[in-house]
């Protein structure tokens, strides 16, 4: 499936993360200023106060590398690792937004459904916080109509669905070669997610933080894009926006 | 030796196109636009043909002209020649949901049911708004126990079909139940009057069933005599009656005296029964006209018309008594049609054992 990240060779390992970082070759769009892949890893960084995050058991064994400490009833996530992963994830979102990619926010938590949808509306991106119908990604051409464009990035603000099982969209995104960012809690499985962000997905404070950060990153990227278009659009009358 | 073609079947099943799987026929926007242009030009031609003003040619004029130019005796109204605006003929199709850069317009496009979910999102936003308002009032200490209530009146929530029609999208029963639950929750909050207009937009007024008879108005003619007119029907007969408060008991049917028009006593009794029931036998002067049907059905039609006209001369209690006596109920019995394979409407052919 073609998206702005070009043709990606992805194998789906059962354990371990997909190392998609090295194999990604962003497709060069027609206008020259967009060709310059923003080299700095922190181009759209935002400094935000990080909070301590905990989660009750049952925790998954796959999350052990991200945990700082673990006891019988609480797991504490290592926030240094979280910060690094979150910075990476925000950079990826910003890059996607800069290249006018479609970002889909997914969360199946009923408490934060309204918040996630408002965030998506404010960014100008898309959200799906409702019941996931089977063929939304895999059967898209029949469900939506021929010529539909699938999301270029899926951001999971909670990787579990209402029955505490992994959300179907993670598996579908891997099938359709769509990179994913996911806030993985200590009871989640991070193996299929491209850019996992270990963190709490239960408290409203944490969710508001994530929404704010993603919204800020996307808005900054879009502003930068518009700025660049204005600056370079005049000197290249034949450039078509990708 | 004649060479016989081995191919017996024209299009084998594998090559034949499955026409049913394509779904309902899809019309492009350009096609519909062209149809609209053709319709407008055709409308002007029709107006010129009928010698009327092409600028102010309404749909009723079109229907009238078509019925005049192409008279059809077909029973099925939908099979008759028709000229309507293409928007009414071609079924509404969903417009393309994305722009030239193929980004969808609606932010909930990827859910599949964008209008329903965006509506629920908006509804929940309003619920949160009301809760925030209530919290603010409570913080200030201005929270009143009996705030202004919404007057719902005799209304019901929109049905599933009406909601589907307003959203232009199919909804499942569970979705509809969720919608009702959320609306009920909003109504249960004390300060729901904030979103009164929104709630009332999704409620349907129940039609007040008029159980009362429409009493014909009492009029006065030139000589100052009260009279009232009414109509009645029975089987295929139609009648209209003018009841005058003269004082004589004169009855004319279609210009003739009722004794000559109805030689049979039974029919005359039918005419008299409403007057006898009200106790006003010799008081009124009846002027009746009746057409269609046979003698008994004409008498029944007249009886109904007389009782209706009498309502304006009689008190409400007596009117109610007349209704209970069955004088004001139109008789719904009509001749049942004959069915094929049977001798009559109900009578079957003689059953022969062998």
Tab-separated table of N, CA, C and O in Angstrom, chain B residues 184-296:
chain	number	residue	atom	x	y	z
B	184	UNK	N	-32.233	11.207	26.739
B	184	UNK	CA	-32.929	11.081	28.027
B	184	UNK	C	-32.046	11.586	29.151
B	184	UNK	O	-32.508	12.244	30.089
B	185	UNK	N	-30.737	11.276	29.023
B	185	UNK	CA	-29.794	11.735	30.060
B	185	UNK	C	-29.757	13.259	30.087
B	185	UNK	O	-29.727	13.882	31.153
B	186	UNK	N	-29.756	13.853	28.863
B	186	UNK	CA	-29.737	15.303	28.804
B	186	UNK	C	-30.999	15.887	29.434
B	186	UNK	O	-30.960	16.881	30.145
B	187	UNK	N	-32.143	15.236	29.187
B	187	UNK	CA	-33.407	15.730	29.752
B	187	UNK	C	-33.424	15.611	31.257
B	187	UNK	O	-34.063	16.406	31.940
B	188	UNK	N	-32.722	14.596	31.794
B	188	UNK	CA	-32.782	14.368	33.239
B	188	UNK	C	-32.009	15.430	34.013
B	188	UNK	O	-32.183	15.591	35.207
B	189	UNK	N	-31.103	16.164	33.314
B	189	UNK	CA	-30.317	17.179	34.023
B	189	UNK	C	-31.194	18.384	34.326
B	189	UNK	O	-31.999	18.769	33.491
B	190	UNK	N	-31.009	19.020	35.502
B	190	UNK	CA	-31.898	20.131	35.860
B	190	UNK	C	-31.818	21.327	34.928
B	190	UNK	O	-32.824	21.967	34.660
B	191	UNK	N	-30.605	21.617	34.393
B	191	UNK	CA	-30.457	22.824	33.574
B	191	UNK	C	-30.499	22.534	32.078
B	191	UNK	O	-29.823	23.199	31.300
B	192	UNK	N	-31.304	21.526	31.677
B	192	UNK	CA	-31.351	21.168	30.267
B	192	UNK	C	-32.029	22.233	29.416
B	192	UNK	O	-31.981	22.155	28.186
B	193	UNK	N	-32.632	23.238	30.048
B	193	UNK	CA	-33.300	24.281	29.266
B	193	UNK	C	-32.321	25.106	28.444
B	193	UNK	O	-32.712	25.840	27.552
B	194	UNK	N	-30.995	24.946	28.728
B	194	UNK	CA	-29.984	25.630	27.925
B	194	UNK	C	-30.044	25.196	26.465
B	194	UNK	O	-29.837	25.975	25.556
B	195	UNK	N	-30.304	23.904	26.272
B	195	UNK	CA	-30.305	23.343	24.919
B	195	UNK	C	-31.718	22.991	24.490
B	195	UNK	O	-31.949	22.013	23.784
B	196	UNK	N	-32.669	23.812	24.927
B	196	UNK	CA	-34.085	23.508	24.680
B	196	UNK	C	-34.383	23.381	23.191
B	196	UNK	O	-35.019	22.426	22.739
B	197	UNK	N	-33.866	24.369	22.441
B	197	UNK	CA	-34.189	24.405	21.006
B	197	UNK	C	-33.665	23.162	20.302
B	197	UNK	O	-34.348	22.563	19.469
B	198	UNK	N	-32.458	22.725	20.707
B	198	UNK	CA	-31.857	21.538	20.104
B	198	UNK	C	-32.677	20.300	20.400
B	198	UNK	O	-32.891	19.455	19.535
B	199	UNK	N	-33.158	20.192	21.659
B	199	UNK	CA	-33.941	19.008	22.054
B	199	UNK	C	-35.261	18.985	21.302
B	199	UNK	O	-35.680	17.958	20.772
B	200	UNK	N	-35.911	20.152	21.226
B	200	UNK	CA	-37.236	20.185	20.587
B	200	UNK	C	-37.144	19.889	19.102
B	200	UNK	O	-38.092	19.376	18.505
B	201	UNK	N	-35.958	20.162	18.521
B	201	UNK	CA	-35.777	19.879	17.101
B	201	UNK	C	-35.826	18.369	16.840
B	201	UNK	O	-36.105	17.925	15.732
B	202	UNK	N	-35.515	17.593	17.881
B	202	UNK	CA	-35.489	16.145	17.696
B	202	UNK	C	-36.692	15.471	18.318
B	202	UNK	O	-36.661	14.288	18.607
B	203	UNK	N	-37.748	16.247	18.543
B	203	UNK	CA	-38.988	15.666	19.029
B	203	UNK	C	-40.082	15.939	18.021
B	203	UNK	O	-40.108	16.975	17.384
B	204	UNK	N	-40.969	14.982	17.888
B	204	UNK	CA	-42.053	15.090	16.931
B	204	UNK	C	-43.342	15.267	17.694
B	204	UNK	O	-43.630	14.519	18.608
B	205	UNK	N	-44.124	16.271	17.307
B	205	UNK	CA	-45.415	16.481	17.979
B	205	UNK	C	-46.381	15.383	17.583
B	205	UNK	O	-46.486	15.050	16.411
B	206	UNK	N	-47.102	14.850	18.579
B	206	UNK	CA	-48.123	13.849	18.284
B	206	UNK	C	-49.358	14.570	17.783
B	206	UNK	O	-49.795	15.533	18.376
B	207	UNK	N	-49.881	14.080	16.660
B	207	UNK	CA	-51.076	14.749	16.117
B	207	UNK	C	-52.241	14.495	17.061
B	207	UNK	O	-52.548	13.353	17.361
B	208	UNK	N	-52.885	15.579	17.498
B	208	UNK	CA	-54.054	15.431	18.361
B	208	UNK	C	-55.179	14.843	17.523
B	208	UNK	O	-55.651	15.463	16.586
B	209	UNK	N	-55.557	13.615	17.868
B	209	UNK	CA	-56.619	12.984	17.082
B	209	UNK	C	-57.943	13.663	17.395
B	209	UNK	O	-58.390	13.674	18.539
B	210	UNK	N	-58.532	14.229	16.372
B	210	UNK	CA	-59.791	14.943	16.595
B	210	UNK	C	-60.908	13.916	16.695
B	210	UNK	O	-61.319	13.322	15.716
B	211	UNK	N	-61.355	13.694	17.932
B	211	UNK	CA	-62.441	12.757	18.129
B	211	UNK	C	-63.782	13.437	17.907
B	211	UNK	O	-64.797	12.790	17.831
B	212	UNK	N	-63.729	14.763	17.847
B	212	UNK	CA	-65.003	15.480	17.772
B	212	UNK	C	-65.448	15.626	16.338
B	212	UNK	O	-64.652	15.784	15.437
B	213	UNK	N	-66.712	15.609	16.173
B	213	UNK	CA	-67.323	15.799	14.859
B	213	UNK	C	-67.173	17.254	14.437
B	213	UNK	O	-67.283	18.155	15.253
B	214	UNK	N	-66.942	17.449	13.152
B	214	UNK	CA	-66.903	18.818	12.636
B	214	UNK	C	-68.352	19.235	12.413
B	214	UNK	O	-69.032	18.695	11.546
B	215	UNK	N	-68.831	20.171	13.235
B	215	UNK	CA	-70.234	20.583	13.151
B	215	UNK	C	-70.375	21.595	12.008
B	215	UNK	O	-69.651	22.592	11.979
B	216	UNK	N	-71.274	21.369	11.065
B	216	UNK	CA	-71.443	22.350	9.974
B	216	UNK	C	-71.987	23.668	10.528
B	216	UNK	O	-72.818	23.664	11.439
B	217	UNK	N	-71.505	24.798	10.018
B	217	UNK	CA	-71.906	26.089	10.611
B	217	UNK	C	-73.361	26.431	10.297
B	217	UNK	O	-73.886	26.100	9.227
B	218	UNK	N	-73.994	27.126	11.248
B	218	UNK	CA	-75.383	27.531	11.092
B	218	UNK	C	-75.425	28.844	10.339
B	218	UNK	O	-74.829	29.824	10.773
B	219	UNK	N	-76.093	28.850	9.168
B	219	UNK	CA	-76.123	30.079	8.378
B	219	UNK	C	-77.547	30.623	8.354
B	219	UNK	O	-78.513	29.908	8.583
B	220	UNK	N	-77.646	31.900	7.987
B	220	UNK	CA	-78.964	32.539	7.870
B	220	UNK	C	-79.135	32.961	6.425
B	220	UNK	O	-78.260	33.590	5.845
B	221	UNK	N	-80.283	32.637	5.838
B	221	UNK	CA	-80.516	33.084	4.469
B	221	UNK	C	-81.263	34.427	4.487
B	221	UNK	O	-81.490	35.008	5.538
B	222	UNK	N	-81.727	34.899	3.266
B	222	UNK	CA	-82.254	36.275	3.159
B	222	UNK	C	-83.480	36.511	4.043
B	222	UNK	O	-83.664	37.580	4.603
B	223	UNK	N	-84.312	35.476	4.152
B	223	UNK	CA	-85.557	35.698	4.907
B	223	UNK	C	-85.344	35.547	6.414
B	223	UNK	O	-86.303	35.560	7.160
B	224	UNK	N	-84.091	35.358	6.834
B	224	UNK	CA	-83.824	35.247	8.276
B	224	UNK	C	-84.058	33.851	8.830
B	224	UNK	O	-84.166	33.656	10.036
B	225	UNK	N	-84.120	32.880	7.913
B	225	UNK	CA	-84.374	31.498	8.359
B	225	UNK	C	-83.027	30.804	8.529
B	225	UNK	O	-82.166	30.868	7.656
B	226	UNK	N	-82.817	30.118	9.661
B	226	UNK	CA	-81.561	29.374	9.876
B	226	UNK	C	-81.537	28.152	8.992
B	226	UNK	O	-82.545	27.453	8.842
B	227	UNK	N	-80.375	27.885	8.430
B	227	UNK	CA	-80.223	26.643	7.668
B	227	UNK	C	-78.791	26.167	7.789
B	227	UNK	O	-77.882	26.923	8.119
B	228	UNK	N	-78.590	24.872	7.531
B	228	UNK	CA	-77.215	24.333	7.484
B	228	UNK	C	-77.167	23.254	6.413
B	228	UNK	O	-78.157	22.573	6.150
B	229	UNK	N	-76.007	23.119	5.809
B	229	UNK	CA	-75.832	22.163	4.706
B	229	UNK	C	-74.802	21.120	5.106
B	229	UNK	O	-73.877	21.399	5.859
B	230	UNK	N	-74.990	19.896	4.601
B	230	UNK	CA	-74.025	18.833	4.888
B	230	UNK	C	-74.047	17.826	3.749
B	230	UNK	O	-74.986	17.804	2.948
B	231	UNK	N	-72.991	16.997	3.714
B	231	UNK	CA	-72.885	15.989	2.659
B	231	UNK	C	-72.755	14.618	3.286
B	231	UNK	O	-72.306	14.481	4.418
B	232	UNK	N	-73.145	13.600	2.504
B	232	UNK	CA	-73.014	12.234	3.001
B	232	UNK	C	-72.764	11.277	1.852
B	232	UNK	O	-73.087	11.573	0.705
B	233	UNK	N	-72.126	10.123	2.178
B	233	UNK	CA	-71.810	9.141	1.134
B	233	UNK	C	-72.117	7.757	1.647
B	233	UNK	O	-71.969	7.462	2.841
B	234	UNK	N	-72.550	6.868	0.729
B	234	UNK	CA	-72.756	5.462	1.111
B	234	UNK	C	-72.588	4.640	-0.135
B	234	UNK	O	-73.212	4.932	-1.147
B	235	UNK	N	-71.765	3.634	-0.116
B	235	UNK	CA	-71.469	2.791	-1.285
B	235	UNK	C	-71.011	3.656	-2.450
B	235	UNK	O	-69.907	4.136	-2.451
B	236	UNK	N	-71.817	3.892	-3.501
B	236	UNK	CA	-71.352	4.791	-4.564
B	236	UNK	C	-72.224	6.031	-4.655
B	236	UNK	O	-72.098	6.809	-5.587
B	237	UNK	N	-73.127	6.222	-3.679
B	237	UNK	CA	-74.021	7.381	-3.742
B	237	UNK	C	-73.425	8.551	-3.007
B	237	UNK	O	-72.798	8.396	-1.968
B	238	UNK	N	-73.668	9.750	-3.590
B	238	UNK	CA	-73.228	10.986	-2.914
B	238	UNK	C	-74.467	11.858	-2.765
B	238	UNK	O	-75.251	11.976	-3.705
B	239	UNK	N	-74.588	12.487	-1.602
B	239	UNK	CA	-75.765	13.339	-1.404
B	239	UNK	C	-75.351	14.606	-0.701
B	239	UNK	O	-74.357	14.636	0.017
B	240	UNK	N	-76.148	15.667	-0.934
B	240	UNK	CA	-75.952	16.903	-0.163
B	240	UNK	C	-77.330	17.406	0.242
B	240	UNK	O	-78.277	17.355	-0.549
B	241	UNK	N	-77.421	17.877	1.448
B	241	UNK	CA	-78.724	18.213	2.058
B	241	UNK	C	-78.654	19.612	2.652
B	241	UNK	O	-77.646	19.981	3.249
B	242	UNK	N	-79.745	20.397	2.456
B	242	UNK	CA	-79.846	21.711	3.105
B	242	UNK	C	-81.054	21.634	4.042
B	242	UNK	O	-82.182	21.412	3.595
B	243	UNK	N	-80.818	21.783	5.332
B	243	UNK	CA	-81.874	21.659	6.350
B	243	UNK	C	-82.276	23.057	6.792
B	243	UNK	O	-81.444	23.798	7.322
B	244	UNK	N	-83.552	23.441	6.533
B	244	UNK	CA	-84.029	24.779	6.917
B	244	UNK	C	-84.988	24.685	8.094
B	244	UNK	O	-85.808	23.781	8.166
B	245	UNK	N	-84.850	25.650	8.985
B	245	UNK	CA	-85.661	25.662	10.203
B	245	UNK	C	-86.975	26.413	9.957
B	245	UNK	O	-87.264	27.433	10.589
B	246	UNK	N	-87.769	25.876	9.000
B	246	UNK	CA	-88.982	26.618	8.610
B	246	UNK	C	-90.129	26.414	9.574
B	246	UNK	O	-90.777	27.349	10.003
B	247	UNK	N	-90.372	25.150	9.847
B	247	UNK	CA	-91.566	24.868	10.638
B	247	UNK	C	-92.443	23.870	9.917
B	247	UNK	O	-93.294	23.220	10.528
B	248	UNK	N	-92.260	23.711	8.605
B	248	UNK	CA	-93.036	22.702	7.867
B	248	UNK	C	-92.191	21.447	7.738
B	248	UNK	O	-90.988	21.484	7.888
B	249	UNK	N	-92.791	20.348	7.424
B	249	UNK	CA	-92.038	19.097	7.291
B	249	UNK	C	-91.890	18.707	5.840
B	249	UNK	O	-92.028	17.543	5.493
B	250	UNK	N	-91.572	19.692	4.994
B	250	UNK	CA	-91.522	19.439	3.542
B	250	UNK	C	-90.176	18.864	3.155
B	250	UNK	O	-89.149	19.385	3.542
B	251	UNK	N	-90.159	17.754	2.361
B	251	UNK	CA	-88.888	17.119	1.954
B	251	UNK	C	-88.889	16.967	0.433
B	251	UNK	O	-89.803	16.361	-0.139
B	252	UNK	N	-87.862	17.526	-0.227
B	252	UNK	CA	-87.731	17.380	-1.685
B	252	UNK	C	-86.407	16.676	-1.982
B	252	UNK	O	-85.382	17.070	-1.454
B	253	UNK	N	-86.446	15.656	-2.847
B	253	UNK	CA	-85.238	14.929	-3.238
B	253	UNK	C	-85.094	15.085	-4.743
B	253	UNK	O	-85.970	14.657	-5.500
B	254	UNK	N	-83.976	15.709	-5.158
B	254	UNK	CA	-83.690	15.944	-6.578
B	254	UNK	C	-84.852	16.650	-7.278
B	254	UNK	O	-85.171	16.366	-8.436
B	255	UNK	N	-85.526	17.551	-6.570
B	255	UNK	CA	-86.635	18.292	-7.150
B	255	UNK	C	-87.980	17.599	-6.989
B	255	UNK	O	-89.027	18.234	-7.116
B	256	UNK	N	-87.986	16.292	-6.745
B	256	UNK	CA	-89.270	15.577	-6.612
B	256	UNK	C	-89.610	15.426	-5.127
B	256	UNK	O	-88.738	15.455	-4.265
B	257	UNK	N	-90.827	15.177	-4.850
B	257	UNK	CA	-91.281	14.916	-3.492
B	257	UNK	C	-90.762	13.551	-3.061
B	257	UNK	O	-90.680	12.609	-3.870
B	258	UNK	N	-90.463	13.428	-1.786
B	258	UNK	CA	-89.799	12.194	-1.330
B	258	UNK	C	-90.714	10.971	-1.432
B	258	UNK	O	-90.262	9.847	-1.556
B	259	UNK	N	-92.008	11.225	-1.422
B	259	UNK	CA	-92.960	10.113	-1.551
B	259	UNK	C	-92.864	9.488	-2.945
B	259	UNK	O	-93.013	8.278	-3.125
B	260	UNK	N	-92.607	10.353	-3.964
B	260	UNK	CA	-92.484	9.856	-5.328
B	260	UNK	C	-91.110	9.269	-5.575
B	260	UNK	O	-90.958	8.301	-6.306
B	261	UNK	N	-90.077	9.898	-4.947
B	261	UNK	CA	-88.701	9.433	-5.220
B	261	UNK	C	-88.424	8.110	-4.532
B	261	UNK	O	-87.775	7.238	-5.096
B	262	UNK	N	-88.931	7.980	-3.276
B	262	UNK	CA	-88.736	6.735	-2.532
B	262	UNK	C	-90.092	6.077	-2.308
B	262	UNK	O	-90.738	6.291	-1.274
B	263	UNK	N	-90.580	5.255	-3.245
B	263	UNK	CA	-91.879	4.601	-3.035
B	263	UNK	C	-91.836	3.594	-1.885
B	263	UNK	O	-92.840	3.325	-1.252
B	264	UNK	N	-90.651	3.046	-1.601
B	264	UNK	CA	-90.540	2.020	-0.560
B	264	UNK	C	-90.502	2.682	0.812
B	264	UNK	O	-89.810	3.683	1.020
B	265	UNK	N	-91.232	2.120	1.766
B	265	UNK	CA	-91.328	2.688	3.117
B	265	UNK	C	-89.974	2.688	3.819
B	265	UNK	O	-89.624	3.626	4.539
B	266	UNK	N	-89.194	1.592	3.581
B	266	UNK	CA	-87.905	1.432	4.276
B	266	UNK	C	-86.988	2.628	4.020
B	266	UNK	O	-86.354	3.158	4.928
B	267	UNK	N	-86.972	3.100	2.732
B	267	UNK	CA	-86.082	4.215	2.408
B	267	UNK	C	-86.551	5.495	3.097
B	267	UNK	O	-85.750	6.268	3.615
B	268	UNK	N	-87.881	5.689	3.174
B	268	UNK	CA	-88.410	6.894	3.818
B	268	UNK	C	-88.131	6.863	5.312
B	268	UNK	O	-87.827	7.888	5.933
B	269	UNK	N	-88.192	5.679	5.874
B	269	UNK	CA	-87.879	5.535	7.310
B	269	UNK	C	-86.433	5.920	7.577
B	269	UNK	O	-86.115	6.555	8.579
B	270	UNK	N	-85.532	5.506	6.663
B	270	UNK	CA	-84.119	5.866	6.802
B	270	UNK	C	-83.974	7.379	6.839
B	270	UNK	O	-83.202	7.921	7.622
B	271	UNK	N	-84.743	8.102	5.969
B	271	UNK	CA	-84.662	9.561	5.944
B	271	UNK	C	-85.137	10.150	7.259
B	271	UNK	O	-84.607	11.131	7.751
B	272	UNK	N	-86.236	9.577	7.810
B	272	UNK	CA	-86.876	10.145	8.991
B	272	UNK	C	-86.120	9.871	10.274
B	272	UNK	O	-86.267	10.607	11.240
B	273	UNK	N	-85.369	8.786	10.298
B	273	UNK	CA	-84.780	8.327	11.564
B	273	UNK	C	-83.985	9.401	12.315
B	273	UNK	O	-84.188	9.579	13.515
B	274	UNK	N	-83.094	10.190	11.641
B	274	UNK	CA	-82.360	11.196	12.442
B	274	UNK	C	-83.300	12.224	13.081
B	274	UNK	O	-83.111	12.612	14.234
B	275	UNK	N	-84.312	12.649	12.332
B	275	UNK	CA	-85.241	13.661	12.864
B	275	UNK	C	-86.049	13.081	14.019
B	275	UNK	O	-86.266	13.743	15.040
B	276	UNK	N	-86.443	11.821	13.856
B	276	UNK	CA	-87.236	11.172	14.899
B	276	UNK	C	-86.391	10.998	16.165
B	276	UNK	O	-86.862	11.203	17.276
B	277	UNK	N	-85.131	10.650	15.984
B	277	UNK	CA	-84.238	10.446	17.123
B	277	UNK	C	-84.050	11.754	17.894
B	277	UNK	O	-84.028	11.785	19.115
B	278	UNK	N	-83.898	12.873	17.141
B	278	UNK	CA	-83.707	14.173	17.802
B	278	UNK	C	-85.024	14.750	18.289
B	278	UNK	O	-85.040	15.722	19.048
B	279	UNK	N	-86.147	14.190	17.834
B	279	UNK	CA	-87.459	14.652	18.256
B	279	UNK	C	-87.897	15.912	17.529
B	279	UNK	O	-88.671	16.700	18.052
B	280	UNK	N	-87.392	16.118	16.333
B	280	UNK	CA	-87.724	17.351	15.594
B	280	UNK	C	-88.343	16.971	14.254
B	280	UNK	O	-87.871	17.372	13.196
B	281	UNK	N	-89.411	16.173	14.300
B	281	UNK	CA	-89.944	15.596	13.059
B	281	UNK	C	-90.559	16.647	12.131
B	281	UNK	O	-90.250	16.686	10.961
B	282	UNK	N	-91.438	17.470	12.648
B	282	UNK	CA	-92.146	18.382	11.752
B	282	UNK	C	-91.512	19.747	11.621
B	282	UNK	O	-92.077	20.649	11.004
B	283	UNK	N	-90.314	19.911	12.195
B	283	UNK	CA	-89.752	21.269	12.326
B	283	UNK	C	-88.995	21.714	11.090
B	283	UNK	O	-88.971	22.892	10.742
B	284	UNK	N	-88.325	20.760	10.424
B	284	UNK	CA	-87.383	21.163	9.388
B	284	UNK	C	-87.914	20.953	7.987
B	284	UNK	O	-88.800	20.143	7.731
B	285	UNK	N	-87.310	21.692	7.058
B	285	UNK	CA	-87.591	21.600	5.638
B	285	UNK	C	-86.323	21.068	4.972
B	285	UNK	O	-85.280	21.687	5.067
B	286	UNK	N	-86.393	19.907	4.300
B	286	UNK	CA	-85.184	19.309	3.717
B	286	UNK	C	-85.169	19.484	2.205
B	286	UNK	O	-86.147	19.186	1.521
B	287	UNK	N	-84.000	19.945	1.725
B	287	UNK	CA	-83.805	20.084	0.276
B	287	UNK	C	-82.632	19.198	-0.079
B	287	UNK	O	-81.487	19.525	0.211
B	288	UNK	N	-82.892	18.029	-0.709
B	288	UNK	CA	-81.807	17.059	-0.904
B	288	UNK	C	-81.487	16.882	-2.375
B	288	UNK	O	-82.356	16.985	-3.247
B	289	UNK	N	-80.197	16.596	-2.617
B	289	UNK	CA	-79.783	16.169	-3.960
B	289	UNK	C	-78.958	14.906	-3.764
B	289	UNK	O	-78.124	14.842	-2.869
B	290	UNK	N	-79.223	13.906	-4.625
B	290	UNK	CA	-78.485	12.644	-4.467
B	290	UNK	C	-78.195	12.075	-5.844
B	290	UNK	O	-78.983	12.254	-6.787
B	291	UNK	N	-77.060	11.396	-5.978
B	291	UNK	CA	-76.694	10.812	-7.273
B	291	UNK	C	-75.898	9.547	-7.014
B	291	UNK	O	-75.245	9.390	-5.985
B	292	UNK	N	-75.951	8.638	-7.967
B	292	UNK	CA	-75.167	7.413	-7.904
B	292	UNK	C	-75.834	6.351	-7.054
B	292	UNK	O	-76.736	6.626	-6.264
B	293	UNK	N	-75.381	5.126	-7.231
B	293	UNK	CA	-75.824	4.015	-6.390
B	293	UNK	C	-77.245	3.570	-6.668
B	293	UNK	O	-77.852	3.932	-7.654
B	294	UNK	N	-77.796	2.768	-5.765
B	294	UNK	CA	-79.166	2.274	-5.900
B	294	UNK	C	-80.049	2.935	-4.872
B	294	UNK	O	-79.626	3.865	-4.173
B	295	UNK	N	-81.282	2.434	-4.725
B	295	UNK	CA	-82.227	3.156	-3.868
B	295	UNK	C	-81.838	3.077	-2.411
B	295	UNK	O	-81.941	4.062	-1.678
B	296	UNK	N	-81.335	1.938	-1.991
B	296	UNK	CA	-81.009	1.787	-0.571
B	296	UNK	C	-79.776	2.610	-0.205
B	296	UNK	O	-79.733	3.257	0.852
